[in-house]
Each structure stands twice: as C-alpha cells, then as structure tokens.
Short mmCIF file of C-alpha atoms in Angstrom, two decimals:
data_model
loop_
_atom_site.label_atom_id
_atom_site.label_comp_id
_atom_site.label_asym_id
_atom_site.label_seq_id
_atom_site.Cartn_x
_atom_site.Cartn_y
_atom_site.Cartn_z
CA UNK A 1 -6.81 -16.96 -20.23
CA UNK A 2 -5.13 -16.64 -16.63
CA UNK A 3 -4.23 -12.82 -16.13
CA UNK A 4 -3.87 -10.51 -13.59
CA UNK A 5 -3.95 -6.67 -13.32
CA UNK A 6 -2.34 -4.06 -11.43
CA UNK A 7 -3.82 -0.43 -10.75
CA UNK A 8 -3.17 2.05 -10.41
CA UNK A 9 0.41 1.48 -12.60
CA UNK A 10 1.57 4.61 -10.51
CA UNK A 11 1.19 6.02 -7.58
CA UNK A 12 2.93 9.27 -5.74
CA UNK A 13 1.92 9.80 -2.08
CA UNK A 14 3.12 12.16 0.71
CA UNK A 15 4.94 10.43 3.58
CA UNK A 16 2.76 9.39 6.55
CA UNK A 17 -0.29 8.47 4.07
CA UNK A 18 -1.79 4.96 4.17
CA UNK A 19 -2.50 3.72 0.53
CA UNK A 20 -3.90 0.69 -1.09
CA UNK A 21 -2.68 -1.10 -4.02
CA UNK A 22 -4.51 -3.50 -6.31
CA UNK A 23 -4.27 -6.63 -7.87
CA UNK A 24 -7.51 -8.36 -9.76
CA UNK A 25 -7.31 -12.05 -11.29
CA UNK A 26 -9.44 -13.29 -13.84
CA UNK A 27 -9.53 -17.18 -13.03
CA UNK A 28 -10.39 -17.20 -8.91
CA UNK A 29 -9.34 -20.67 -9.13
CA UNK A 30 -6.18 -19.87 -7.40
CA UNK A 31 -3.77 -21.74 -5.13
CA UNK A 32 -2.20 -18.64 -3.60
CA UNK A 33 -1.13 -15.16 -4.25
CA UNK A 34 2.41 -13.47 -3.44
CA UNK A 35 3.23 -9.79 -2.87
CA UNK A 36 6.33 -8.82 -3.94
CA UNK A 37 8.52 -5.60 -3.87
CA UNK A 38 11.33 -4.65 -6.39
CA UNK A 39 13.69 -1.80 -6.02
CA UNK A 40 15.30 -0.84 -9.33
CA UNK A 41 17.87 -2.78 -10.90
CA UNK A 42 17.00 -5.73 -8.04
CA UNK A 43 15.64 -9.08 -7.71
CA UNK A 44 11.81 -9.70 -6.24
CA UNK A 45 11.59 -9.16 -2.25
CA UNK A 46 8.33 -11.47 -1.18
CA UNK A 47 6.28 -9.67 1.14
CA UNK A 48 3.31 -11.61 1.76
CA UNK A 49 1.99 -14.86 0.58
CA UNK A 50 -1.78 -15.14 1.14
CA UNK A 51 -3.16 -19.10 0.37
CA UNK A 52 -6.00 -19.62 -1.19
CA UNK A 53 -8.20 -20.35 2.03
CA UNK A 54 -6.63 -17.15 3.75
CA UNK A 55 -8.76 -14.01 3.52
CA UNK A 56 -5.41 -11.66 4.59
CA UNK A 57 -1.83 -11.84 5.96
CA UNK A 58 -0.77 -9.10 8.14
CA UNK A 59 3.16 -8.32 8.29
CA UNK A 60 4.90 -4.61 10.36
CA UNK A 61 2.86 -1.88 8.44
CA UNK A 62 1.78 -4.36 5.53
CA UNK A 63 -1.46 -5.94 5.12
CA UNK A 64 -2.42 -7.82 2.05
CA UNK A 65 -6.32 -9.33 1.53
CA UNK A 66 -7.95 -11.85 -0.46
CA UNK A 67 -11.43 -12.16 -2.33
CA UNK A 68 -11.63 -14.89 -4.56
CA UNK A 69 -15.00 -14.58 -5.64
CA UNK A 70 -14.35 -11.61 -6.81
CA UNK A 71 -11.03 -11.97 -7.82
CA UNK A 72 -9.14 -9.53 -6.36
CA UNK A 73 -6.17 -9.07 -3.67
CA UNK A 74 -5.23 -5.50 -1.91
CA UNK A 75 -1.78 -4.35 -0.56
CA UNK A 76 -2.06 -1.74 2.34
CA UNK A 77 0.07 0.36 3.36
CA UNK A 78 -0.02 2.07 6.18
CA UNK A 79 1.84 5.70 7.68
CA UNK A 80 4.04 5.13 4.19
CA UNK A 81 7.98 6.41 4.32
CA UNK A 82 10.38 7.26 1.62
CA UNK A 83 11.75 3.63 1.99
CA UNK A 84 8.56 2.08 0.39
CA UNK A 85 9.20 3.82 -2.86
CA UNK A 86 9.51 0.83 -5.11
CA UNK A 87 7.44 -0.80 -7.56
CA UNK A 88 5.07 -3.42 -6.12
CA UNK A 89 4.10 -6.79 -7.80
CA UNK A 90 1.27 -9.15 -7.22
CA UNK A 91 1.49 -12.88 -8.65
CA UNK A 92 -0.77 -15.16 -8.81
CA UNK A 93 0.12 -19.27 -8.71
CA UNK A 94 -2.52 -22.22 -9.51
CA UNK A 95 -0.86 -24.93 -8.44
CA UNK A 96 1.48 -26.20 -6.00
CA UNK A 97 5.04 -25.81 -7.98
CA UNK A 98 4.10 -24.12 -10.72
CA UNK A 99 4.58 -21.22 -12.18
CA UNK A 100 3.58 -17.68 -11.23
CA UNK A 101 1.56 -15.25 -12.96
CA UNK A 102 2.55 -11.65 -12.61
CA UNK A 103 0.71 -8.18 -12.88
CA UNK A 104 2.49 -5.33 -14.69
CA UNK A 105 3.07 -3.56 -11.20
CA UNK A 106 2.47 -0.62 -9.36
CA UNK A 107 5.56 1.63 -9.08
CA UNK A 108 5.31 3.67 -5.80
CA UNK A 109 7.16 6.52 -4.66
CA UNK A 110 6.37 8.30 -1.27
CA UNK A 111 7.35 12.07 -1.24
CA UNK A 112 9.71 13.28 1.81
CA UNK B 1 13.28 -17.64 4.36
CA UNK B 2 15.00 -19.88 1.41
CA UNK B 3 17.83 -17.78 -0.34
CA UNK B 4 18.79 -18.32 -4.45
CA UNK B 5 21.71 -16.81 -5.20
CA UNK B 6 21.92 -15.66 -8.56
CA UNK B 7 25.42 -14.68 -10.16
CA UNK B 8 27.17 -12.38 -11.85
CA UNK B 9 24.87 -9.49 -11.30
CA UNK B 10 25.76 -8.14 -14.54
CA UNK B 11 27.88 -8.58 -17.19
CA UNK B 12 28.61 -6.83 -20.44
CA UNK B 13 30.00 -9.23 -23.73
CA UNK B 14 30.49 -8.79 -26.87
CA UNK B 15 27.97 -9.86 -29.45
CA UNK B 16 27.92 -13.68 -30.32
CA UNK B 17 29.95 -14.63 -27.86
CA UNK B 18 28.11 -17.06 -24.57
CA UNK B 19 27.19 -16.07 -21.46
CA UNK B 20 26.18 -18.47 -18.38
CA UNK B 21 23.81 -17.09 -15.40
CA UNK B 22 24.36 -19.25 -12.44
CA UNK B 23 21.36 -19.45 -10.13
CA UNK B 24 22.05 -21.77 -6.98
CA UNK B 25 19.52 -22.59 -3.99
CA UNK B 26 20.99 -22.54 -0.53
CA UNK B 27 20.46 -24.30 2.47
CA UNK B 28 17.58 -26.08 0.22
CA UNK B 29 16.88 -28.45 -2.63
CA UNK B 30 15.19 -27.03 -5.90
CA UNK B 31 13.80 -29.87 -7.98
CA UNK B 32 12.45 -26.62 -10.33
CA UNK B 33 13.59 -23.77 -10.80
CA UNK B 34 12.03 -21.03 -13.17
CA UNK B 35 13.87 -18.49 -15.48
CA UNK B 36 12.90 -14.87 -15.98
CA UNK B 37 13.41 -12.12 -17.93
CA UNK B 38 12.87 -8.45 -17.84
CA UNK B 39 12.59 -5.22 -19.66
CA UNK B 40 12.64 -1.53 -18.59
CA UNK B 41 9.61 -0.53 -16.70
CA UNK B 42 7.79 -4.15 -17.52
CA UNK B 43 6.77 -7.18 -15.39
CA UNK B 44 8.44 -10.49 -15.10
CA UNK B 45 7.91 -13.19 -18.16
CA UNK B 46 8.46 -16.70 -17.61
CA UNK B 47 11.24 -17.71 -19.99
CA UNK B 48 11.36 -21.78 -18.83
CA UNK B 49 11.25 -23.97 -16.16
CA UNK B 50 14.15 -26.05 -14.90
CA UNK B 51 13.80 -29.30 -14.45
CA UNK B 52 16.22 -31.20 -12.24
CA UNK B 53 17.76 -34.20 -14.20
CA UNK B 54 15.47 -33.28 -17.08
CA UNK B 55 15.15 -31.18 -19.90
CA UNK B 56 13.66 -27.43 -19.05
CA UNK B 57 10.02 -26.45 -20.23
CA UNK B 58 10.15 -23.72 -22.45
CA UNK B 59 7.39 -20.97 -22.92
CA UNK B 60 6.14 -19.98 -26.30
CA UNK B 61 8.29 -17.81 -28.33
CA UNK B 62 11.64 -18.71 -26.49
CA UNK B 63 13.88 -19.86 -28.65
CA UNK B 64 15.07 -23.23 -27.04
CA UNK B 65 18.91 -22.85 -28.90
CA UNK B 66 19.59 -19.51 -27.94
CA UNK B 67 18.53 -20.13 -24.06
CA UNK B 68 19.97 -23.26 -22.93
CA UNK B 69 18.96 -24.21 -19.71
CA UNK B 70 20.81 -26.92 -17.42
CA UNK B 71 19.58 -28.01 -13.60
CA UNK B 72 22.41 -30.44 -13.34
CA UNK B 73 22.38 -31.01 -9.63
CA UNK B 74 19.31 -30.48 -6.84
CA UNK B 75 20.86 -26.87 -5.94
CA UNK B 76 22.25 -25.63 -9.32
CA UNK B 77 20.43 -24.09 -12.13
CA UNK B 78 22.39 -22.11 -15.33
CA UNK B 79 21.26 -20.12 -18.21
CA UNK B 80 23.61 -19.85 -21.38
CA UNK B 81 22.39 -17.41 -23.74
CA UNK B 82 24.20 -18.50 -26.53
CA UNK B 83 25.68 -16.13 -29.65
CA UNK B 84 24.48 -12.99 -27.86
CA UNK B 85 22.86 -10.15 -29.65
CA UNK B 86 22.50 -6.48 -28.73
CA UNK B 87 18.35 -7.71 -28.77
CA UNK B 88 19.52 -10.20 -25.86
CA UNK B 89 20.16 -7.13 -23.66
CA UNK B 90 17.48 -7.49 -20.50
CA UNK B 91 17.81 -8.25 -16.99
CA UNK B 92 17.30 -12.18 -15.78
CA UNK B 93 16.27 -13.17 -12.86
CA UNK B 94 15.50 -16.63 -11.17
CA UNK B 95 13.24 -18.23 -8.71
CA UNK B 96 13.12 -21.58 -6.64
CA UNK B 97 9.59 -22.24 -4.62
CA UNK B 98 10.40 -21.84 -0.78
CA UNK B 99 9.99 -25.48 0.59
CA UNK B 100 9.96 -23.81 4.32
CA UNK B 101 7.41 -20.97 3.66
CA UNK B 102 5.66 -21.92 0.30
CA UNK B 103 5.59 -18.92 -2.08
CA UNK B 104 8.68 -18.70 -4.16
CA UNK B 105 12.22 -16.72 -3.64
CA UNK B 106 14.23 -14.70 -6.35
CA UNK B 107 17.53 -14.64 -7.25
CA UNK B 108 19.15 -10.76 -6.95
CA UNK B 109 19.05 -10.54 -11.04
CA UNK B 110 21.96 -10.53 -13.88
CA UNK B 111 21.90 -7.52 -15.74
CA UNK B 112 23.16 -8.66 -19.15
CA UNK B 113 24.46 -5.88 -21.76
CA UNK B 114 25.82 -7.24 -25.06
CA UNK B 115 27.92 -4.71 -26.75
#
C-alpha cells in the first residue's frame, strides 16, 4: 500500500530558527513529490514540486530534498517568521495525471 | 502558476436540501479534475476524479448518489452533494494538475455547514 508520513505532526519554534520537516514514502516508485502549505480554513498553496529525477528544489528561504531510495523528502526552513505558521503537507504522485497521495501534515507555528 | 477557482467559499443549508460546489480552471484546460474533502485537523482524502465528458471515478466508500460529480466543459467541474446531512458538514476543496508547471493547483475550499 502507497502511504506517506509526516513527522513531527507538530512543531513550535522561536522566530529566526531554521527547521526541517519530514515526509517518508513507502513505494519510492514515485513520479514527483509536492510541498504544500495550508493556512486554516484555506485551500493548498504549492510550494515546491521536486520530480522524480530531482534530488532538491530551492525557492526564497525554502528548500525541499529528495531520496528515493530511501524514501524520504525534507522541507527546510530557514531564519523562520511568524508568517510560516501554518500546517505543511507533503504529497506524493505516481503518475503523470493522477492522483496525489497526502501525509497527515505538520502544523507549524513560529513564536514572535 | 495555473489558478482553480473554487466557489462559494462556504455555505450553510438546511438538511436534505442540494448544494453545488463550482470549481473552474482559468486561463487553462482541465481534462481532470480531482475532488477533496476535509475534516478538522486531518489531511486531504480523495473523494473522485472528474472526468471531462465522462463519468467521475469514485474512491471507495463514497457514496456515488450523494456526491454527484459533473465536468461538463474543459474548464468547469461541480460537486452536488445531494439531500445534505449534518454528517455532510466538512470542508471541499478541488484541484486541476498545472499544465504550465506540472504539480497540481487547489481551489481556495467551500466550507459546507448543513444545519
């Protein structure tokens, strides 16, 4: 079965930290993997989309990796700011058009 | 980037009456578009996919009456949730892959309360 996790499913930092958020597949077969970013009550904002022969996608203060041997993608961070409190999705697609597989999410929130 | 534009972003009905979500690509053709739905503090799950000019594919466990699903042109998507129930109370979003950028794009959400 095709699933992906998200840890930690919280995290509270102090502004100016850099952090790192997870995401780990179980089927490495993938096509690509999205970052997204959801403030409450919104839709999905992408962030980064990272294909499948990409190893990371760099975008402002965001950088997102890729190992699919080992199935796993990282968000970072860096110097974080009240403005990234939101939760934080990864999702993970296997082919071109079809649907996406999401982790539960990592809801952030960066202390003023 | 691709914009959907997803409409109303909430609405509150009374129970079994209808309610139609409108989710519309601009700028850009959607042969699919996929339906979502949401609870408090949860992830995304894939309700259906919308099929232009064909019939949607539904997931397991959605009830194919009580969801209809019509992608009636190459820009227009709805979802009727049909004799609404207080259980029917979630928020629904939509997404169309981004032809320009791969990856897909999300509608803003419809928070749906049935009262």
């Amino acid at each position: 079965k095709q699933e992906v996790t998200q840890i930690p499913a919280a995290l509270s930092v102090p502004e100016g930290e850099n952090l790192v958020l997870n995401c780990s597949f179980t089927d490495s077969a993938i096509y690509n993997l999205q970052w997204f970013r959801q403030d409450p009550g919104k839709g999905l904002t992408s962030l980064l989309l990272i294909q499948s022969s990409q190893r990371e996608q760099t975008s402002g203060r965001l950088n997102a990796s890729l190992d699919k041997s080992s199935g796993r993608s990282t968000l970072y961070i860096a110097a974080s700011q009240p403005g990234d409190s939101a939760t934080y999705l990864c999702a993970v697609n296997y082919n071109q058009g079809g649907k996406l597989i999401f982790g539960q999410g990592t809801e952030l929130s960066v202390k003023p | 980037g691709a914009v959907v534009s997803q409409h109303p972003s909430w609405v509150i009905c009374k129970s079994g009456t209808s309610v139609k979500i409108e989710c519309r690509s601009l700028d850009f053709q959607a042969t699919t578009m996929f339906w979502y739905r949401q609870f408090p503090k949860q992830s995304l799950m894939l309700m259906a996919t919308s099929n232009e000019g064909s019939k949607a594919t539904y997931e397991q466990g959605v009830e194919k009456d009580k969801f209809l699903i019509n992608h009636a042109s190459l820009t227009l998507s709805t979802l009727t949730v049909t004799s609404a129930h207080p259980e029917d109370s979630s928020f629904y979003i939509c997404s169309a892959r981004d032809p320009g950028r791969g990856g897909y794009t999300f509608g803003s959400g419809t928070r749906l309360t049935v009262v």
